Structure formats: C-alpha cells, structure tokens
Coordinates of C-alpha atoms and ligand atoms in Angstrom, one line a residue:
M1 CA 24.2 -18.0 5.9
I2 CA 21.0 -20.8 6.0
N3 CA 19.2 -21.2 8.8
H4 CA 16.8 -23.8 8.9
N5 CA 15.1 -22.0 12.0
E6 CA 15.1 -18.6 10.6
M7 CA 11.6 -17.1 11.5
F8 CA 10.0 -13.2 11.3
L9 CA 8.8 -11.1 13.8
L10 CA 6.7 -8.3 12.5
K11 CA 5.9 -5.4 14.4
L12 CA 2.9 -3.5 14.5
G13 CA 2.3 0.0 14.9
E14 CA -1.1 2.0 15.2
V15 CA -2.5 -0.8 16.1
V16 CA -1.1 -1.6 19.3
L17 CA -2.9 2.1 20.1
K18 CA -6.2 1.5 19.2
G19 CA -7.6 -0.1 22.3
L20 CA -11.1 -1.5 21.9
N21 CA -10.6 -2.7 18.5
R22 CA -6.9 -4.2 19.0
R23 CA -8.5 -7.8 18.8
S24 CA -9.9 -6.9 15.4
F25 CA -7.1 -5.1 13.6
E26 CA -4.7 -7.6 14.6
D27 CA -7.0 -10.2 13.4
K28 CA -7.1 -8.7 10.0
L29 CA -3.6 -8.3 10.1
V30 CA -2.8 -11.6 10.9
N31 CA -5.1 -12.5 8.3
N32 CA -3.9 -10.3 5.4
V33 CA -0.2 -11.8 6.3
R34 CA -1.1 -15.4 5.3
R35 CA -3.0 -14.5 2.7
R36 CA -0.3 -12.8 1.5
L37 CA 2.3 -15.4 2.6
K38 CA 0.3 -18.1 0.4
S39 CA 2.3 -17.8 -2.7
C40 CA 5.9 -18.0 -0.4
G41 CA 5.2 -21.5 0.6
S42 CA 3.7 -23.0 3.9
F43 CA 4.0 -21.1 7.3
Q44 CA 2.6 -20.4 10.9
V45 CA 0.9 -17.2 11.5
Y46 CA 0.0 -15.9 14.7
I47 CA 0.4 -13.2 17.4
R48 CA 1.4 -13.2 21.2
Q49 CA 2.3 -9.6 22.3
S50 CA 1.8 -7.5 20.1
T51 CA 4.2 -9.4 17.5
I52 CA 3.3 -11.4 14.7
Y53 CA 5.1 -14.4 14.5
V54 CA 5.8 -15.9 11.0
E55 CA 7.6 -19.3 11.0
P56 CA 8.1 -21.6 7.7
T57 CA 6.5 -25.3 8.4
T58 CA 8.0 -26.6 5.0
D59 CA 12.0 -26.5 4.9
N60 CA 10.7 -25.3 0.9
C61 CA 9.4 -22.0 1.8
D62 CA 10.9 -18.9 -0.2
M63 CA 12.0 -17.1 2.8
E64 CA 12.7 -14.4 0.1
A65 CA 9.8 -13.3 -0.9
A66 CA 8.1 -14.1 2.3
Y67 CA 10.4 -11.7 3.8
A68 CA 9.8 -8.9 1.3
A69 CA 5.8 -9.7 1.2
C70 CA 5.7 -9.5 5.7
R71 CA 7.5 -6.0 4.6
Q72 CA 4.2 -4.6 2.0
V73 CA 1.6 -6.0 4.8
F74 CA -0.3 -2.3 5.6
G75 CA -0.3 -2.5 9.7
V76 CA 3.4 -3.5 9.7
V77 CA 6.2 -1.3 11.4
A78 CA 9.3 -3.0 11.4
V79 CA 10.4 -7.2 9.9
A80 CA 13.3 -8.5 11.4
R81 CA 14.8 -12.2 10.4
A82 CA 15.5 -14.1 13.6
V83 CA 16.3 -17.1 15.1
P84 CA 14.6 -18.9 18.4
C85 CA 16.7 -20.9 21.4
E86 CA 16.3 -21.9 24.2
K87 CA 15.9 -19.0 26.7
T88 CA 18.9 -19.0 28.8
V89 CA 22.5 -17.2 27.8
E90 CA 24.4 -20.1 26.4
A91 CA 22.7 -20.5 24.1
I92 CA 21.8 -16.9 23.7
V93 CA 25.2 -16.5 22.7
E94 CA 25.6 -19.6 20.5
T95 CA 22.8 -18.9 18.7
A96 CA 24.4 -15.0 17.7
K97 CA 27.4 -16.1 17.0
T98 CA 26.4 -18.7 14.4
Y99 CA 23.5 -16.6 12.7
L100 CA 25.2 -13.4 12.9
A101 CA 28.5 -14.6 12.5
D102 CA 29.3 -12.6 9.0
E103 CA 27.6 -9.1 10.6
F104 CA 30.1 -9.8 13.3
A105 CA 33.5 -10.3 10.6
A106 CA 32.0 -7.7 8.7
A107 CA 31.6 -5.2 12.2
R108 CA 34.7 -3.6 14.4
S109 CA 31.8 -2.6 17.2
F110 CA 28.3 -3.8 18.3
K111 CA 26.0 -3.9 21.4
V112 CA 23.0 -6.0 22.5
E113 CA 19.8 -5.0 23.2
S114 CA 17.7 -6.9 25.0
K115 CA 13.7 -7.3 25.2
R116 CA 12.3 -9.6 28.2
A117 CA 8.6 -10.0 26.9
D118 CA 8.3 -12.8 29.2
K119 CA 8.5 -11.2 32.8
Q120 CA 9.5 -14.5 34.5
F121 CA 12.9 -14.5 33.0
Y122 CA 15.5 -14.2 36.2
L123 CA 17.5 -11.8 34.2
N124 CA 15.9 -8.3 33.6
S125 CA 16.6 -6.8 29.8
I126 CA 19.7 -4.9 31.8
Q127 CA 21.4 -7.8 33.2
I128 CA 20.8 -10.3 29.4
S129 CA 22.7 -7.0 27.4
Q130 CA 25.3 -7.6 29.8
A131 CA 26.2 -10.9 29.9
V132 CA 24.9 -11.9 26.4
G133 CA 27.1 -8.6 25.6
G134 CA 30.1 -10.2 27.8
D135 CA 30.4 -13.6 26.4
L136 CA 30.2 -11.9 22.4
A137 CA 33.4 -9.8 22.9
E138 CA 34.9 -12.9 24.2
A139 CA 34.1 -14.8 21.3
F140 CA 34.9 -12.1 18.7
P141 CA 37.8 -11.1 20.1
H142 CA 38.3 -8.2 17.0
V143 CA 35.2 -6.7 18.2
T144 CA 35.0 -3.7 20.9
V145 CA 31.3 -2.9 22.5
D146 CA 30.3 0.0 21.9
V147 CA 26.4 1.5 22.9
H148 CA 26.9 4.6 21.5
K149 CA 27.3 4.5 17.7
P150 CA 28.4 -0.1 16.9
D151 CA 28.2 -1.0 13.8
L152 CA 26.0 -3.7 14.8
T153 CA 23.7 -4.3 17.1
V154 CA 22.4 -7.6 18.5
Y155 CA 18.7 -8.2 19.5
V156 CA 17.9 -10.3 22.2
E157 CA 13.9 -11.2 22.4
I158 CA 12.9 -13.6 24.9
R159 CA 9.3 -14.4 24.8
E160 CA 6.7 -17.3 25.9
K161 CA 8.0 -19.8 23.7
A162 CA 11.7 -19.2 22.9
A163 CA 14.1 -16.9 22.9
Y164 CA 15.2 -14.7 19.6
V165 CA 18.5 -13.6 18.2
H166 CA 17.8 -11.1 15.2
A167 CA 20.0 -8.4 13.5
P168 CA 18.6 -4.8 13.0
A169 CA 15.1 -5.1 11.6
L170 CA 13.9 -3.6 8.0
P171 CA 11.2 -0.8 7.6
G172 CA 7.1 -2.0 6.6
A173 CA 4.7 -0.4 5.4
G174 CA 3.1 1.0 7.9
G175 CA -0.2 2.4 7.9
L176 CA -3.4 0.4 9.2
P177 CA -4.7 -3.2 8.2
V178 CA -6.5 -3.6 4.9
G179 CA -10.3 -3.4 5.6
M180 CA -10.1 -1.6 8.4
G181 CA -10.5 1.8 7.2
G182 CA -13.7 1.1 4.8
H183 CA -14.4 0.0 1.6
A184 CA -13.9 3.3 -1.5
V185 CA -13.5 3.5 -5.3
S186 CA -10.8 4.7 -6.3
L187 CA -11.2 6.3 -10.1
L188 CA -7.3 4.3 -11.7
S189 CA -5.8 5.9 -14.6
G190 CA -2.6 4.9 -16.4
G191 CA -0.7 7.8 -15.1
L192 CA 1.4 8.1 -12.3
D193 CA -0.5 10.0 -9.9
S194 CA -4.0 7.2 -9.1
P195 CA -1.3 4.3 -8.2
V196 CA 0.2 6.1 -5.9
S197 CA -3.4 7.9 -4.2
S198 CA -4.7 4.4 -4.7
W199 CA -2.1 3.3 -2.2
M200 CA -1.9 5.7 0.3
M201 CA -5.5 5.2 1.0
A202 CA -5.3 1.6 1.4
R203 CA -2.7 2.2 3.9
R204 CA -5.0 3.6 5.8
G205 CA -6.9 0.1 5.7
V206 CA -9.1 1.4 2.7
E207 CA -10.3 -2.2 0.9
L208 CA -9.9 -1.1 -2.8
E209 CA -12.0 -1.4 -6.3
M210 CA -11.1 0.3 -9.1
V211 CA -13.0 2.2 -12.1
H212 CA -11.3 2.5 -15.4
F213 CA -12.8 4.5 -18.1
V214 CA -11.5 3.7 -21.9
S215 CA -12.8 5.5 -24.8
P216 CA -12.6 2.9 -28.2
P217 CA -11.2 3.5 -30.4
Y218 CA -9.7 6.4 -29.2
T219 CA -7.6 4.7 -26.6
S220 CA -6.4 1.4 -27.2
Q221 CA -6.4 -2.1 -25.1
Q222 CA -2.4 -1.8 -24.5
A223 CA -3.6 1.3 -22.8
Q224 CA -6.3 -0.2 -20.6
D225 CA -4.1 -3.5 -20.1
K226 CA -1.7 -1.1 -18.4
V227 CA -4.5 -0.1 -15.7
L228 CA -5.0 -4.2 -15.1
E229 CA -0.8 -3.7 -14.4
L230 CA -1.0 -1.0 -12.6
A231 CA -3.4 -2.6 -10.2
R232 CA -2.1 -6.2 -10.1
L233 CA 0.9 -4.1 -9.4
L234 CA -0.8 -3.0 -6.4
T235 CA -2.3 -5.6 -5.0
A236 CA 0.7 -6.9 -3.3
Y237 CA 0.0 -4.5 -0.9
C238 CA -4.0 -4.4 -0.9
G239 CA -4.9 -7.8 -1.5
R240 CA -6.5 -8.9 -4.6
M241 CA -9.0 -6.4 -6.6
I242 CA -11.7 -5.8 -8.8
V243 CA -11.1 -3.5 -11.8
H244 CA -14.8 -2.5 -13.5
I245 CA -13.4 -1.3 -17.1
V246 CA -16.8 1.8 -18.1
P247 CA -16.9 3.1 -22.0
F248 CA -16.4 6.8 -22.3
T249 CA -16.7 6.8 -25.6
E250 CA -20.4 8.3 -27.0
I251 CA -20.6 10.4 -23.6
Q252 CA -16.8 12.2 -25.1
E253 CA -18.5 12.5 -28.0
E254 CA -21.5 13.9 -27.4
I255 CA -19.9 17.0 -24.9
R256 CA -17.6 17.2 -28.0
K257 CA -21.0 17.9 -29.5
N258 CA -22.5 19.6 -27.3
C259 CA -20.8 21.2 -25.3
P260 CA -17.9 24.4 -25.4
E261 CA -14.6 22.8 -25.8
E262 CA -13.1 25.2 -22.3
Y263 CA -15.5 22.6 -20.9
F264 CA -14.7 19.5 -22.4
T265 CA -12.7 17.8 -19.3
L266 CA -14.8 19.7 -16.6
I267 CA -18.2 18.0 -17.4
M268 CA -15.7 15.0 -18.7
R269 CA -14.6 14.9 -14.7
R270 CA -18.7 15.0 -14.0
F271 CA -19.9 12.3 -15.7
M272 CA -16.7 10.1 -14.4
M273 CA -17.8 11.1 -11.0
R274 CA -21.7 10.2 -11.1
L275 CA -19.9 6.9 -13.0
A276 CA -17.5 6.2 -10.1
E277 CA -20.4 6.7 -7.9
A278 CA -23.3 4.1 -9.3
V279 CA -20.2 2.2 -9.9
A280 CA -19.3 2.4 -5.4
K281 CA -23.4 2.1 -4.4
K282 CA -23.5 -1.0 -6.3
A283 CA -20.1 -2.5 -4.7
G284 CA -21.6 -0.5 -1.6
A285 CA -18.6 1.3 -1.6
K286 CA -18.6 4.9 0.4
A287 CA -16.2 6.5 -0.7
L288 CA -14.5 8.0 -4.2
I289 CA -10.2 8.5 -4.1
T290 CA -9.2 10.3 -6.9
G291 CA -5.6 11.1 -7.8
E292 CA -6.1 15.0 -8.1
S293 CA -3.1 17.7 -6.8
L294 CA -4.3 20.8 -6.4
G295 CA -2.9 23.3 -9.2
Q296 CA -1.6 20.2 -11.2
V297 CA -3.6 20.8 -14.2
A298 CA -6.3 22.6 -15.3
S299 CA -9.3 20.7 -13.8
Q300 CA -8.0 21.1 -10.1
T301 CA -7.8 24.3 -9.3
M302 CA -10.2 24.7 -6.6
M303 CA -12.7 26.5 -8.0
A304 CA -13.1 23.1 -11.0
L305 CA -12.6 20.3 -7.9
G306 CA -15.8 22.3 -6.6
V307 CA -17.7 21.5 -9.9
T308 CA -16.2 18.2 -10.4
E309 CA -17.6 17.0 -7.0
D310 CA -21.1 19.5 -7.4
V311 CA -22.2 16.1 -9.4
T312 CA -21.3 13.7 -6.3
T313 CA -22.6 13.4 -2.9
M314 CA -20.4 10.9 -1.4
P315 CA -17.0 11.9 0.0
V316 CA -14.0 12.5 -2.9
L317 CA -11.1 11.1 -1.0
R318 CA -8.1 13.5 -2.7
P319 CA -5.2 11.8 -0.6
L320 CA -2.3 13.8 -2.8
I321 CA -3.8 17.5 -3.2
G322 CA -1.1 19.4 -0.9
I323 CA 1.7 16.8 -2.6
D324 CA 4.7 18.0 -4.9
K325 CA 5.0 15.6 -7.9
V326 CA 8.6 14.9 -7.3
E327 CA 6.8 12.8 -4.0
I328 CA 4.5 12.1 -6.0
I329 CA 7.2 10.1 -8.0
R330 CA 9.1 9.5 -5.2
I331 CA 6.1 7.4 -3.7
A332 CA 5.5 5.8 -7.2
R333 CA 9.6 4.7 -7.6
E334 CA 9.1 3.2 -3.9
I335 CA 6.1 1.0 -4.4
G336 CA 6.8 0.0 -8.3
T337 CA 4.5 1.9 -10.0
Y338 CA 6.7 3.9 -11.8
E339 CA 8.2 2.5 -14.9
T340 CA 4.5 1.0 -16.1
S341 CA 2.5 5.1 -15.2
I342 CA 5.4 6.3 -17.7
L343 CA 4.6 3.8 -20.5
P344 CA 3.2 6.3 -23.2
Y345 CA -0.5 4.6 -23.7
E346 CA -3.3 8.0 -24.4
D347 CA -5.8 8.3 -21.4
C348 CA -9.2 9.0 -22.4
C349 CA -7.9 12.4 -21.0
T350 CA -5.9 13.6 -23.4
V351 CA -8.5 12.4 -25.7
F352 CA -10.4 15.8 -27.1
T353 CA -8.2 18.0 -24.6
P354 CA -9.6 21.9 -25.2
R355 CA -6.6 24.8 -26.1
H356 CA -7.7 26.8 -23.6
P357 CA -10.1 24.9 -20.5
A358 CA -11.5 27.3 -18.1
T359 CA -9.5 27.8 -14.9
R360 CA -11.6 29.7 -12.8
P361 CA -15.1 27.7 -14.0
D362 CA -18.6 29.5 -12.9
L363 CA -20.7 26.1 -11.1
E364 CA -24.2 27.6 -12.9
E365 CA -22.3 28.0 -16.2
V366 CA -21.3 24.5 -15.9
R367 CA -24.3 23.0 -15.2
K368 CA -26.3 25.2 -17.7
A369 CA -23.1 23.9 -20.3
E370 CA -23.8 20.3 -19.5
A371 CA -28.1 20.8 -19.9
A372 CA -27.3 20.4 -23.3
L373 CA -26.8 16.8 -22.7
D374 CA -29.1 14.0 -21.8
V375 CA -26.9 13.1 -18.5
E376 CA -28.9 10.7 -17.0
E377 CA -29.3 8.4 -20.0
L378 CA -25.8 8.8 -21.2
V379 CA -25.2 7.5 -17.6
A380 CA -27.3 4.7 -17.7
K381 CA -25.9 3.4 -21.3
A382 CA -21.7 3.3 -20.0
L383 CA -23.0 1.7 -17.2
A384 CA -24.8 -1.2 -19.3
G385 CA -21.2 -1.4 -20.7
E386 CA -19.6 -1.9 -17.7
S387 CA -17.5 -5.2 -17.3
W388 CA -14.8 -5.8 -14.8
V389 CA -11.8 -8.0 -14.0
R390 CA -10.1 -9.1 -10.6
V391 CA -6.9 -8.9 -10.4
K392 CA -4.6 -10.8 -7.8
Y393 CA -1.0 -11.1 -6.5
Ligands
ATP401 P1 -3.1 10.8 -13.2 O1 -1.3 11.0 -13.2 O2 -3.9 10.0 -12.0 O3 -3.9 9.7 -14.6 P2 -3.3 13.4 -13.8 O4 -2.5 14.7 -13.3 O5 -3.0 12.7 -15.3 O6 -4.0 12.5 -12.9 P3 -6.3 13.7 -15.5 O7 -5.9 12.9 -15.8 O8 -6.6 15.0 -14.8 O9 -5.1 13.8 -13.9 O10 -7.4 13.0 -13.7 C1 -7.3 13.2 -12.2 C2 -7.8 11.9 -11.6 O11 -8.8 11.2 -12.3 C3 -7.2 10.6 -12.0 O12 -5.6 10.8 -11.2 C4 -8.4 9.7 -11.5 O13 -7.9 9.3 -10.2 C5 -9.2 10.1 -12.4 N1 -9.1 9.6 -13.7 C6 -8.2 9.9 -14.6 N2 -8.8 9.8 -15.7 C7 -9.5 8.2 -15.4 C8 -9.4 6.9 -16.2 N3 -9.1 6.9 -18.1 N4 -10.4 6.9 -15.0 C9 -10.5 6.0 -14.4 N5 -9.8 7.3 -13.4 C10 -9.7 8.4 -14.0
MG402 MG1 -4.1 11.0 -16.2

C-alpha cells in the first residue's frame, strides 16, 4: 500500500561503539547516505540518537531505488521502511491498521515490539506493546497474539518528534562508513576476485582508487571496458572513484625476451606492485589491495607472495587470503559483480603465462633474473603512459 508519509529509519552498526570518534563517523555516514540518494529524488537526511532518518521531501521520489540505495551504504546494519504518526496509542494503532493492512491480511499471528527512545513518553515499552497489541488484536480478529513465533512483528518506536510504525527491517551492508578507514589503491583486474577484495576493504571504511594494467594489442578495448564497468558497479557501495589505466605491454614483452619462463608471472607481478605503489604515493594512498587468495594459483603460494611483496614498502592488503573460491563467488553474486566478471575477455595476466611457473621461488633467484631488465626505466615509461577515468554511480 502506498503511504505518502513513508520514510526510512537506518540503524547503525559499529559506528555506535566508536566512542570519541562517533561524531565524525556519524557525519561521514550521513554525508555518504545523502550523496548516494541524490539520484533517487529529494530527501531530508538527519541523525538522532544513533538512527538516521531519511524523509522524502517531494512526491516524486523513487522510494524503491532509495530503499535499495540505503541498504548499500557501508555503516548501515539495517533499514526499516516506516510511517510516522502522533505519539498516542490511538494514532499508532490507526497507522498500523492501514500501513500494515496487507501484512495483517497474510498473517495468522503477530506481536508488537516497542522501543521508547523518548524517555518522557508516559508508557514504557512493555506497556506500549500491550496497549497497541490489544487494540490490533481486536481490529483483526483472525490474528492471534504470539510472542514467541509470530508470523508478523509490528515495530513501534517512540522518538523525539513522532512515533514510528514499521514491519521488520531488512539488513544493510554493514561495515564502516567509506572514508573512515583511510585511502588505498586497489589492483582491479577483470576477474572474479579483485572486485570482491575491493568491496571488502571499502566495507571496512577504505576509500578506493583503482589501478588497472592493460597490454594492447594482446588485451582488447572490451577487456578494459569490462573493468570500468566493474568499477562502476562498485560505486554503488564505494562512491565515485578514479580508475588509473597503466600500459603494461612493453614490460611484459621485455620480461618475455629477457627472463626465464618459470619467473614470467612473478616478475610481472613485481612490476604491478611497483607501479601500483607509485600511483598510490602520488594519490596520497597508504596501502595496496589485491584479490590474492592463498594457493589459488602458482603466483599465490606463500613464497610467491613474498617475492611479489619484496618490491613495495606499503602494506599489501589481501582480504581474500583465507577465503575459498566458492565463498568469493557467493559474495560476487551478492554484490552484483559476478555476471560482468565472467565475461570472457583476456587479462594481461593470461598473456604469456608460463607452462611451468615456479611455485616455490627463491627470492634471490628472481631478483637475479630480473636484473636483466632496466626496471627503473620500464617503470618510468609505464607511468608516463598512465591515463585515468573518473567513474560515478
Ligand atoms: P582476479 O580474479 O581478481 O583477476 P586472479 O585469481 O585471476 O584474480 P591473478 O590474475 O594472479 O589472480 O591476479 C592477482 C591479483 O592481481 C588480482 O586479484 C588483482 O588484484 C591483481 N591484478 C591482476 N591482473 C591485473 C590487472 N590487469 N590490472 C590490475 N590488477 C591486476
Ligand atoms: Mg586475473
């Protein structure tokens, strides 16, 4: 049923626990919600007692899109669609009767759960639930009160300005507001893993900037567009971001010409780390993020990771390190990147893949093999060819 007073109550998670930082967490979160709602219409967004209120200010707001948007903002653990009313038992009962009429029609049992955020209100939460529940049971004779396993739970919140009535809230994205966890550069390929690893760090409040390596003509424009599309999908959660595109062809060709085949991938990955670190330093970012998962491929054994990490002094965050592929795929589906990731365009990693990659590489050996290259010059040339795109939701 359409109710023109409908609004959303956003429940905050860990933000509540952050003590002294709480104020800046809440400010960030309110701003992130406001920014994310811009494409859905005009809304008033404000916070009271650790709950964010989202109220449409015009009739033409897209409430479905806004509801979905609120559920994607990190720092929000649950979102309830609610209707405000006067702070009296009669008004609350009337509101529940009309707003939740469809839910009542489908239910055979119900209970009322109340919360009194306004401690001045003359009934406590148990008394509110009893009064409202009694009247609703009379209004809907086909439903009985069941406090243990009801089909429907009616929530009543007595707050500062009004009382709010709603059905159960749906879960939000959880985590911490983007911007509270620092700024990092994420290495984004077209695969399944790196969009998920990026999403996971953004959920811990990290503001992201992406770097993607391209090897034309071995990799195509479609492969690059696919990565930009993955970045765009991530902006629903992370906000707008910059994607740096770095040319990688010459580095790969030089490696193939001058280095032993078993080390191709490892040396290539060392170059990726150097370039990503340079991009991060320029952007003021303090860490790198990859989609590596222990043992997934030859370049992700423990020794291979050590060889890769050798060339950077920045922390390398690998949120998927202990996560199985099945679980990674589940998250990719949930966040909506799966279908794009499985499009069959080649990545620069799959060009020049060695037949027998070293899985227990010796760091000194790899360093020696790499000494055949002019590392500094190759890095400088790749960086000189860098371009970037700003991706928005
Ligand atoms: P993914 O599914 O994310 O591509 P993967 O399992 O295929 O990962 P690799 O191809 O070895 O593993 O890459 C490991 C990580 O290196 C990726 O998760 C990503 O962070 C980074 N990476 C790989 N290729 C690129 C690229 N072309 N541009 C930017 N980063 C890349
Ligand atoms: Mg890959």
